[in-house]
Coordinates of C-alpha atoms in Angstrom, one line a residue:
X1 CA 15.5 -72.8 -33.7
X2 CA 19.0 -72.5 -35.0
X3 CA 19.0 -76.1 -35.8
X4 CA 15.5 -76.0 -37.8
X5 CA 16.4 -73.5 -40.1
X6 CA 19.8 -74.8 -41.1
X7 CA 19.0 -77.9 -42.1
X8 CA 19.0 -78.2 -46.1
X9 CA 16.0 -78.5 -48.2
X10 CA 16.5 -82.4 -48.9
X11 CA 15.9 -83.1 -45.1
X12 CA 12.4 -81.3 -44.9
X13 CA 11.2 -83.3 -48.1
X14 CA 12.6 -86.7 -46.5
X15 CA 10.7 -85.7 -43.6
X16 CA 7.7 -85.5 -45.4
X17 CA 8.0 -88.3 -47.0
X18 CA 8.4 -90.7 -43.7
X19 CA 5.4 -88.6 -41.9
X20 CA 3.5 -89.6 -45.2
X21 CA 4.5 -93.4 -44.7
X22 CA 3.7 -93.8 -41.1
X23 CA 0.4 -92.2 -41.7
X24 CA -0.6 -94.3 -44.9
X25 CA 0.7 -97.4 -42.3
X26 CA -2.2 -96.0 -39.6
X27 CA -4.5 -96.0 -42.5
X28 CA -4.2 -99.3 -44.1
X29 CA -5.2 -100.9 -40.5
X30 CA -8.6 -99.4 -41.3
X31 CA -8.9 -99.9 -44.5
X32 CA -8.2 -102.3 -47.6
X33 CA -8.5 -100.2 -50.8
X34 CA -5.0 -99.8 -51.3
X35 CA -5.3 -97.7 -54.4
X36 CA -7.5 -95.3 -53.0
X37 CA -5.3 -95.4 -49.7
X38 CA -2.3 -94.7 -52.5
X39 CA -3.7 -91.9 -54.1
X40 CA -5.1 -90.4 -51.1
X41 CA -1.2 -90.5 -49.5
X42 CA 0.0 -89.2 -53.1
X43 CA -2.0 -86.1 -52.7
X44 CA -1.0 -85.3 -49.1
X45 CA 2.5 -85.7 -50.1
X46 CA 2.1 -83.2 -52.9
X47 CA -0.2 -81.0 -50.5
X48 CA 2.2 -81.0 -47.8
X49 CA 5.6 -80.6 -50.2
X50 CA 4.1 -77.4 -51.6
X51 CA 3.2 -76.3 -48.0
X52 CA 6.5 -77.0 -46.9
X53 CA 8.3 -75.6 -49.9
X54 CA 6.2 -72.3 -49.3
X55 CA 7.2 -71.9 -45.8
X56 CA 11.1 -72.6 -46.8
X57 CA 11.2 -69.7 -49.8
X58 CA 9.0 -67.2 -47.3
X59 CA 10.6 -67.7 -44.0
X60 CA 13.2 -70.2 -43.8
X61 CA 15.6 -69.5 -46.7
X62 CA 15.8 -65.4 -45.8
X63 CA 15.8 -66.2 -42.2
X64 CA 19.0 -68.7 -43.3
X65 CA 20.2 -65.8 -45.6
X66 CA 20.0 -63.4 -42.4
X67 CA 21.9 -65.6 -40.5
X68 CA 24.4 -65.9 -42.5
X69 CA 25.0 -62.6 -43.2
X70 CA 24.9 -61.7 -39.6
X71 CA 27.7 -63.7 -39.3
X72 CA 29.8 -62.0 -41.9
X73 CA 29.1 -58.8 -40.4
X74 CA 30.6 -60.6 -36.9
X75 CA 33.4 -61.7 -38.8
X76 CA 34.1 -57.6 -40.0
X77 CA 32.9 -58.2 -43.7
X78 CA 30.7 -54.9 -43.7
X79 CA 29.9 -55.6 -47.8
X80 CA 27.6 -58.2 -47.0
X81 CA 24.0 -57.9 -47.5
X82 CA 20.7 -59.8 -48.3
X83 CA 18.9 -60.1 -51.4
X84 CA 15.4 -61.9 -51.2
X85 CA 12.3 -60.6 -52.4
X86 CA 10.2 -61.5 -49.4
X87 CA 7.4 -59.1 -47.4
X88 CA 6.5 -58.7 -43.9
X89 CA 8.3 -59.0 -41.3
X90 CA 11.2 -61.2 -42.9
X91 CA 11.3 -58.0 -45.0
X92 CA 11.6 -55.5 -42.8
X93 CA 13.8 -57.8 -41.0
X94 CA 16.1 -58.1 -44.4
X95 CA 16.5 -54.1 -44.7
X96 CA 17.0 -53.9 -41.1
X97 CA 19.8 -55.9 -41.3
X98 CA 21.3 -54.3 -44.6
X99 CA 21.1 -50.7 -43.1
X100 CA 22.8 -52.3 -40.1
X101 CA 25.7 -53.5 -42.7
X102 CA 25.9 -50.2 -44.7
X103 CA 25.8 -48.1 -40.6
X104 CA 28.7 -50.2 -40.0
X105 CA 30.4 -50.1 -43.5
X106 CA 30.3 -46.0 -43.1
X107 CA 32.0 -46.5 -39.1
X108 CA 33.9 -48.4 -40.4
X109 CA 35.6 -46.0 -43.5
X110 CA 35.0 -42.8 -41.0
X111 CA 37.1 -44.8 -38.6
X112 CA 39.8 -45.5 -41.2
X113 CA 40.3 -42.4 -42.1
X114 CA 40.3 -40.8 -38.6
X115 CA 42.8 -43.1 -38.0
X116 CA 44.8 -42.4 -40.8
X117 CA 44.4 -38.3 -39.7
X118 CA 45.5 -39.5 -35.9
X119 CA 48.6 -41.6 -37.2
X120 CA 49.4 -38.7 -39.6
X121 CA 49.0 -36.2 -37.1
X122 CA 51.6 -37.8 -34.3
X123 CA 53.9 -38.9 -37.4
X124 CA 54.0 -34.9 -37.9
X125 CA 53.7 -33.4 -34.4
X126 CA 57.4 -31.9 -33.7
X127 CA 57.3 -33.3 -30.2
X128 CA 57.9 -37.0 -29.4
X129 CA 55.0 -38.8 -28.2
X130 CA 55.3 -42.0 -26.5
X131 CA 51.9 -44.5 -25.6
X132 CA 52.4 -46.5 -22.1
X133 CA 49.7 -49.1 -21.0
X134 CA 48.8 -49.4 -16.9
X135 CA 51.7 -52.2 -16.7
X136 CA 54.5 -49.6 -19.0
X137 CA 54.5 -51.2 -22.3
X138 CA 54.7 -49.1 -24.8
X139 CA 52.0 -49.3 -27.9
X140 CA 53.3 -46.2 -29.6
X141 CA 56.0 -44.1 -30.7
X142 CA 55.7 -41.3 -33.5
X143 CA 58.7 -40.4 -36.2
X144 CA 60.0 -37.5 -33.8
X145 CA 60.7 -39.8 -31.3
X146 CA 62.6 -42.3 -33.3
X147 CA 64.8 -39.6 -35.1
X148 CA 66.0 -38.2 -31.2
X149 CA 66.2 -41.3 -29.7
X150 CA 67.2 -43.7 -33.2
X151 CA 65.9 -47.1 -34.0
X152 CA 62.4 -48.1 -35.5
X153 CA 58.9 -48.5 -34.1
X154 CA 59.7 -52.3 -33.6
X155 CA 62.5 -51.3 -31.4
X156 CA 60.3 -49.7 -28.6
X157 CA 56.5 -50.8 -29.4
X158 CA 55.5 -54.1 -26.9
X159 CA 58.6 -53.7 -24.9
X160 CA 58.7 -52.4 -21.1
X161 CA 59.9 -48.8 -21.5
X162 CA 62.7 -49.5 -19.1
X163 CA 64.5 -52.2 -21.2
X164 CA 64.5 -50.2 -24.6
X165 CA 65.1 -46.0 -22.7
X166 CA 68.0 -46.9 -20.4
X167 CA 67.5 -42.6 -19.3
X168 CA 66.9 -42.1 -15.8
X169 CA 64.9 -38.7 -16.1
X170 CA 62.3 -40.5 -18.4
X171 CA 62.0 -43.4 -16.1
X172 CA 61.5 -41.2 -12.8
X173 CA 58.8 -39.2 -15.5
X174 CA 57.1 -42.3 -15.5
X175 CA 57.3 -43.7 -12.0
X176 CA 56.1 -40.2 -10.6
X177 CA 53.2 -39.6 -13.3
X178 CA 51.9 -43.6 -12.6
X179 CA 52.6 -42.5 -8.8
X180 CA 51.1 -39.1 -8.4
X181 CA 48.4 -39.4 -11.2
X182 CA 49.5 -36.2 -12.4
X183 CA 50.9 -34.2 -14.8
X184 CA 55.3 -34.1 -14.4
X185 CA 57.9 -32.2 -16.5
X186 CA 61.8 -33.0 -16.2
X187 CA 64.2 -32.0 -18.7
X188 CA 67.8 -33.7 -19.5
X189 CA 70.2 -33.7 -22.1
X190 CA 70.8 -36.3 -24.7
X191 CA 73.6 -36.5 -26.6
X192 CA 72.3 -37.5 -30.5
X193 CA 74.5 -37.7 -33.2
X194 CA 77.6 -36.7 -31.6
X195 CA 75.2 -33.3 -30.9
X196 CA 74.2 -32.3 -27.5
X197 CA 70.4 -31.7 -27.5
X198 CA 68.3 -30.5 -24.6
X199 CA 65.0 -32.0 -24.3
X200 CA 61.9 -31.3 -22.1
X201 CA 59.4 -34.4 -21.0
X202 CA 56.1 -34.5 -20.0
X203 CA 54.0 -37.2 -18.2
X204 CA 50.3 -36.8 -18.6
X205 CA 48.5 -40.0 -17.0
X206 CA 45.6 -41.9 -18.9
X207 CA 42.4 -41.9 -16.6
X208 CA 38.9 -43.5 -17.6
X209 CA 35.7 -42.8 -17.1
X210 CA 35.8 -44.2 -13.2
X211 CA 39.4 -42.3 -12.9
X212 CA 41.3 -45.6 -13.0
X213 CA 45.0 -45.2 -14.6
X214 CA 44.8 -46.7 -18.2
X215 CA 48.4 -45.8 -18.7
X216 CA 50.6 -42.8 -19.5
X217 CA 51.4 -40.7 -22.6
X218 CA 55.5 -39.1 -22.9
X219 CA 55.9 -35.9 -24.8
X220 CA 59.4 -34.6 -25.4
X221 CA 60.2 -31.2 -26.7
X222 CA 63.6 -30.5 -28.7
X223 CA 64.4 -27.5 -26.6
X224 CA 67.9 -27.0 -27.3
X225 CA 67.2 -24.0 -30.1
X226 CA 65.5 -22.2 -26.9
X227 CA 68.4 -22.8 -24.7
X228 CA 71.0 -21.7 -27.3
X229 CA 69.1 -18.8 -27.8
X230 CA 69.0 -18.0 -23.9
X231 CA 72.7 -18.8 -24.3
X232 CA 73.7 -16.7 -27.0
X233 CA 71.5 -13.6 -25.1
X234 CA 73.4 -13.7 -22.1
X235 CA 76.6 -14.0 -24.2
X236 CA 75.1 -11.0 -26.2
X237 CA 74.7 -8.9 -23.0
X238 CA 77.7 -9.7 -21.2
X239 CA 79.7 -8.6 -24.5
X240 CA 78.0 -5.4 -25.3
X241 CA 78.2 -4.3 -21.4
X242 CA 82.1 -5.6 -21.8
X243 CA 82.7 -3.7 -25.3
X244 CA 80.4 -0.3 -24.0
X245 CA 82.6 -0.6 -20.7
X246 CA 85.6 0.2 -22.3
X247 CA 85.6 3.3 -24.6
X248 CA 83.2 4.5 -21.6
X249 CA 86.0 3.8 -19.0
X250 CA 88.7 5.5 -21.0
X251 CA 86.2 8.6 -22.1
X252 CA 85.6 9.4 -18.2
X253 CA 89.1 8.6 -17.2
X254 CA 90.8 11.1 -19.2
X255 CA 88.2 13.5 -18.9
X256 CA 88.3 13.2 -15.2
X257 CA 92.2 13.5 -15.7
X258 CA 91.8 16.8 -17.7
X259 CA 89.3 18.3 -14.6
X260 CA 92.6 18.0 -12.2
X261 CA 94.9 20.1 -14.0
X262 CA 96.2 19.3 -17.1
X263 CA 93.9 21.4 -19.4
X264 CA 96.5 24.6 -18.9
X265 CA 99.1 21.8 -21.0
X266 CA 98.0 22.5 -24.4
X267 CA 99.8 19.1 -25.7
X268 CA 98.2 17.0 -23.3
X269 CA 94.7 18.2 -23.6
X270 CA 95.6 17.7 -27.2
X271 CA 96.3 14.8 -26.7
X272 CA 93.4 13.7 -24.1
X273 CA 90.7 15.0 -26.5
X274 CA 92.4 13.4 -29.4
X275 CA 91.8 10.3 -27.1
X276 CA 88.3 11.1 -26.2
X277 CA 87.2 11.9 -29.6
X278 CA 88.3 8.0 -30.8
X279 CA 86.6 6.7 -27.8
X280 CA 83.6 8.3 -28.8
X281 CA 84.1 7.3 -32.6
X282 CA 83.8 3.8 -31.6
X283 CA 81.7 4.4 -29.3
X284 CA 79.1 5.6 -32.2
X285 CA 79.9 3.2 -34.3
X286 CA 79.0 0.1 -31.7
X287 CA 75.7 1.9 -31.5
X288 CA 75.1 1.8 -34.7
X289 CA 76.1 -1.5 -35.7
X290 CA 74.0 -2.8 -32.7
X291 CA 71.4 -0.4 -33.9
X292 CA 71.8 -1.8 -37.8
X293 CA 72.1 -5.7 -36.5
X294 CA 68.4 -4.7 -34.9
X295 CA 66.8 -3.4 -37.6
X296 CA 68.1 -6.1 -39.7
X297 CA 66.8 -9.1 -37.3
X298 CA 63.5 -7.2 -37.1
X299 CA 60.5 -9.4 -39.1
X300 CA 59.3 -6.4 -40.6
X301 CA 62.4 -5.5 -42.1
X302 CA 62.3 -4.5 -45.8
X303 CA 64.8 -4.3 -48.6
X304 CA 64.9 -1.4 -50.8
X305 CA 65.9 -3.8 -54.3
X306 CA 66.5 -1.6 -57.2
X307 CA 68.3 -2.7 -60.6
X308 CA 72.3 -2.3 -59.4
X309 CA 75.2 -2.4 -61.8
X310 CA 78.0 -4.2 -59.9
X311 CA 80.9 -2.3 -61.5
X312 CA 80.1 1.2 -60.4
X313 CA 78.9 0.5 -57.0
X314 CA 82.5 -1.0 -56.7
X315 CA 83.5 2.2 -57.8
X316 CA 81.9 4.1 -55.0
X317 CA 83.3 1.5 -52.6
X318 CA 86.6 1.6 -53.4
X319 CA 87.4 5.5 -52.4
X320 CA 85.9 4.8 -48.8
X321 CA 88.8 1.8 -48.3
X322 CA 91.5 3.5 -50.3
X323 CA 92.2 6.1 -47.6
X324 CA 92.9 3.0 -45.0
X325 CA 94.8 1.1 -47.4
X326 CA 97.6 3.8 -48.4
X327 CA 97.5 4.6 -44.6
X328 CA 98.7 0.9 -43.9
X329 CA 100.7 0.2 -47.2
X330 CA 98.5 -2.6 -48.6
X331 CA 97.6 -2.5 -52.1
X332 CA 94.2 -2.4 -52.7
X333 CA 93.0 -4.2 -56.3
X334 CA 89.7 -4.6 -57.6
X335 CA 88.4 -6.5 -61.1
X336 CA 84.8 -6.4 -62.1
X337 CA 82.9 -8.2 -64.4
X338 CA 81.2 -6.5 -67.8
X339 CA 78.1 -5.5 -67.4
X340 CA 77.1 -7.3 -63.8
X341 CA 73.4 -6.1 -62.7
X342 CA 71.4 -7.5 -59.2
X343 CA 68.5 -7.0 -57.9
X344 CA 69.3 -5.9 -54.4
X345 CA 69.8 -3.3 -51.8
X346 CA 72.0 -0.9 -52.6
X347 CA 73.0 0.5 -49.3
X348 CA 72.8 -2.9 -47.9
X349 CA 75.5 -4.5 -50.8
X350 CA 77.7 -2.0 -50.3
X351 CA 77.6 -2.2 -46.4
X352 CA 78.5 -5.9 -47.6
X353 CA 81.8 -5.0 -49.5
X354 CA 82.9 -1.8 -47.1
X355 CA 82.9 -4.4 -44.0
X356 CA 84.3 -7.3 -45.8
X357 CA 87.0 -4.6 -47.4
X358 CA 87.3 -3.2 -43.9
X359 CA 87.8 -6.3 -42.2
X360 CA 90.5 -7.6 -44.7
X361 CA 92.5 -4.7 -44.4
X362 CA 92.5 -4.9 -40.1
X363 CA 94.0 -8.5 -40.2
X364 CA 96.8 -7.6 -43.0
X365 CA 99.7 -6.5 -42.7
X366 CA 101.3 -3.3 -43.9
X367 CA 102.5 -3.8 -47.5
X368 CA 100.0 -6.7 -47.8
X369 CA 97.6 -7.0 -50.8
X370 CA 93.4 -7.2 -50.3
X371 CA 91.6 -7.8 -53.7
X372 CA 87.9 -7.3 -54.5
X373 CA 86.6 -9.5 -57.2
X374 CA 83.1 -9.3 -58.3
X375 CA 81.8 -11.8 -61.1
X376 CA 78.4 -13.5 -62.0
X377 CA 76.6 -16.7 -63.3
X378 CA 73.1 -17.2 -64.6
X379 CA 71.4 -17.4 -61.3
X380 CA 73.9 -15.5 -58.8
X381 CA 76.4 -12.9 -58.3
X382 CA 79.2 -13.8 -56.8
X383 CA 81.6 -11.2 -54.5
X384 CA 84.9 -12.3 -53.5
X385 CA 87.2 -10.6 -50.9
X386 CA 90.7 -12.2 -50.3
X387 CA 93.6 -11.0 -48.2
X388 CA 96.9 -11.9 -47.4
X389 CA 96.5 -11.6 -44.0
X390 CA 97.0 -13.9 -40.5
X391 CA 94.4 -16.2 -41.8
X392 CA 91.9 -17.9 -39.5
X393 CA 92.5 -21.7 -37.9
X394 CA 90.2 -24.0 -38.6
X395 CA 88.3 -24.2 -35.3
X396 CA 87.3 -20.8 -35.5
X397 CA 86.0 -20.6 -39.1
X398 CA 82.6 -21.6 -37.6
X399 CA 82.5 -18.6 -35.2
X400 CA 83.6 -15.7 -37.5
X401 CA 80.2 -14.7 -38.3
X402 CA 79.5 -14.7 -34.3
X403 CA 79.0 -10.8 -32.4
X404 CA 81.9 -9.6 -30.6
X405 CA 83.8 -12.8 -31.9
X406 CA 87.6 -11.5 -32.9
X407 CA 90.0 -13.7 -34.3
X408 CA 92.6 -11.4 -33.1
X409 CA 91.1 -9.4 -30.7
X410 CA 94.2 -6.9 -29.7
X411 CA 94.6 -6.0 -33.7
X412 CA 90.4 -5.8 -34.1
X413 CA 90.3 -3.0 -31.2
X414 CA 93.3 -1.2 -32.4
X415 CA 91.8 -0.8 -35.6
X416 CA 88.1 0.3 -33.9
X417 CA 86.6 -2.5 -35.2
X418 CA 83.5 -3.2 -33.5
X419 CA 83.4 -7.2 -33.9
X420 CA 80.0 -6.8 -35.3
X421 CA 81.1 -6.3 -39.1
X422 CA 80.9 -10.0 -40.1
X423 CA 77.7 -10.6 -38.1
X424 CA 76.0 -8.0 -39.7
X425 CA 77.3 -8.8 -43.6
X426 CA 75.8 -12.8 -42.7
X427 CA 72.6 -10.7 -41.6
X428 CA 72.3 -8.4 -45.0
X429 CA 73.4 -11.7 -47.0
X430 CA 70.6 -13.9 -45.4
X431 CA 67.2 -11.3 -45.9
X432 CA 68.7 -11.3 -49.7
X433 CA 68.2 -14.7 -49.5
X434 CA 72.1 -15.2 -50.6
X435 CA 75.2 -17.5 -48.9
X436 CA 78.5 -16.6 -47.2
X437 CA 81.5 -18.7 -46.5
X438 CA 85.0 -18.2 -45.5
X439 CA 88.2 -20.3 -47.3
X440 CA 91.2 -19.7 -44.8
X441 CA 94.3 -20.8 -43.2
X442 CA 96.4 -20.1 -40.1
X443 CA 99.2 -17.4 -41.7
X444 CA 98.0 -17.7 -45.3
X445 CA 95.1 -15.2 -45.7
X446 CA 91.5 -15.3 -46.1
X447 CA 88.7 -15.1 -49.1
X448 CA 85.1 -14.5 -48.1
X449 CA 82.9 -15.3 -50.7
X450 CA 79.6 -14.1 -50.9
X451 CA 76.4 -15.2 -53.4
X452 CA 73.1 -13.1 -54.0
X453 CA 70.8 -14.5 -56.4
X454 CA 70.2 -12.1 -58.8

């Protein structure tokens, strides 16, 4: 059938024209009027041309049409369609076929863009997805998996996942998920950047619809935030039972010493309670910086912002350091900008300046110098608190802002610091949505500079 109606017009009217001449040849053996026998075959020619060119514009041509744009359909062109004005059942047959074209053209869009959704969605997951096939080449890799593990999709897609991930844990992953048809989590640590990052994998087998293994998808968590977290909480219990141990140690030693006797020596219970009473100042005062960091890490926490003018809360700051300073010899300066307002917390900004004023004077030296500068741009307000004290070295600039971390840790506790100050000034800076750094050197002093926007 194929071969009928692809043959062009030209043939069909050739044909007629041959079936015309072998039957005029049958008819001249009975008769010898050749110009009746003439117009006789003239007439069937015509007769059967228009008969034949009928059948071709009804049937043939839209079948032909049809056919073809079946094809382009096979081929993937979903724009094709027919247009014939025919009736019947080549009709029907015509819009049968275009709605077929226009079904496919809409699968074929709503598959587009649900593929475009999928391949945004892995891009943008925050885990690392990796695609195995049954043999363990991969097909796919998202853009959290190339930035832990480097390279580019062409680096990883259509290789064996053993020649381009050279890490043991994700290769036993593999082997035990294609092995046990099962779900299998391993974590291991990968060193990225020159940074040490702790990452979680699962293998979650492929099964069809007859539970055959199709292959295996990898997802890798970035866990190292949780484990420095779980880090930094046992670090933060093991130093607040250290620091409560202490000033609760010495409070029940000396008053266990003053039980057995010694209260009837008025200088040494003088002494003992002088003792106990300092304990228990420090004591109160880690409570409440604990108490204060707790509040402040809260996600309901709230500032209080009112208009502030820089210049007299300085003025209100500067009398609750004096004392200290005269006590210790170090002179105490201070230089304001005109006219310097904030937004901001009051109680909270001048917790800032009293710890930073606070912590200068415990690492300086008597007849040192601590200055308090306080000046402003268009955007921020900028405090600055420098010393002239033992400095910090360089590899401890990073951990200042640390709890409990002292960079001299006999002269913080002789001075009842807490080693909570700093943490706690980073906190109150951070919810104002400001930045702190430290400029220092080993034996050459220290300036901490704060910014709030204002």
């Amino acid at each position: 059938m194929k071969v009928i109606f692809s043959k062009p017009l030209f043939a069909y009217i050739m044909g007629l024209l041959i079936l015309v001449f072998v039957s005029g040849a049958v008819l001249s053996l009975l008769t010898n009027e050749y110009i009746i026998l003439g117009s006789i075959l003239t007439v069937e020619y015509i007769i059967l041309l228009l008969i034949m060119l009928h059948v071709y514009d009804k049937y043939m041509k839209p079948i032909k049409k049809a056919s073809k744009t079946i094809d382009e359909l096979v081929k993937g062109n979903y724009r094709a369609r027919i247009h014939h004005t025919s009736s019947g059942s080549v009709a029907e047959l015509s819009n049968k076929i275009n709605i077929l074209a226009r079904n496919l053209s809409e699968f074929s869009i709503q598959e587009q863009v649900q593929e475009k959704q999928l391949s945004t969605v892995i891009d943008n997951t925050q885990s690392g997805l990796v695609l195995l096939d049954e043999k363990g080449y991969i097909h796919l890799v998202n853009r959290k998996f190339i930035s832990m593990f480097g390279g580019t999709p062409q680096n990883y897609n259509g290789f064996l996942y053993y020649e381009v991930l050279d890490n043991e844990k994700i290769h036993q992953t593999v082997q035990k998920t294609f092995l046990y048809e099962e779900n299998i989590k391993e974590s291991f640590t990968q060193v990225i950047e020159a940074d040490k990052k702790y990452i979680e994998i699962v293998g979650a087998p492929i099964l069809n619809e007859r539970n055959m293994l199709k292959g295996a998808v990898l997802v890798l968590y970035d866990i190292t935030h949780l484990k420095k977290l779980e880090l930094m909480r046992k670090d933060f219990v093991a130093n607040v039972s250290h620091e409560l141990k202490t000033p609760i140690t010495s409070i029940k030693g000396f008053a266990e010493t003053l039980l057995d006797g010694p209260m009837n020596d008025r200088e040494t219970l003088e002494n003992f309670l002088t003792i106990i009473n300092d304990e228990s100042t420090r004591l109160q005062g880690l409570i409440e910086d604990l108490l204060t960091l707790s509040r402040l890490e809260k996600d309901e926490f709230m500032l209080v912002r009112t208009s502030l003018n820089m210049g007299k809360l300085v003025d209100e700051v500067l009398p609750i350091i004096n004392q200290s300073a005269k006590q210790k010899g170090i002179t105490l300066t201070s230089e304001v900008g005109d006219n310097i307002t904030i937004q901001a917390d009051k109680e909270r900004v001048k917790q800032v300046m009293i710890n930073l004023l606070a912590n200068a004077l415990s690492y300086t030296s008597n007849d040192g110098e601590v200055r308090l500068k306080v000046t402003d741009t268009e955007d921020v307000v900028h405090i600055q608190v420098s010393d002239t004290g033992i400095g910090i070295s360089q590899e401890a600039i990073p951990r200042v802002f640390e709890r409990f971390y002292r960079v001299d840790k006999a002269r913080s506790r002789n001075t009842g610091g807490t080693g909570l100050g700093l943490a706690i000034v980073k906190h109150i800076v951070e919810v104002h949505e400001g930045k702190i750094k430290v400029d220092s050197e080993l034996n050459n002093g220290s300036t901490f500079h704060v910014y709030l926007p204002k």
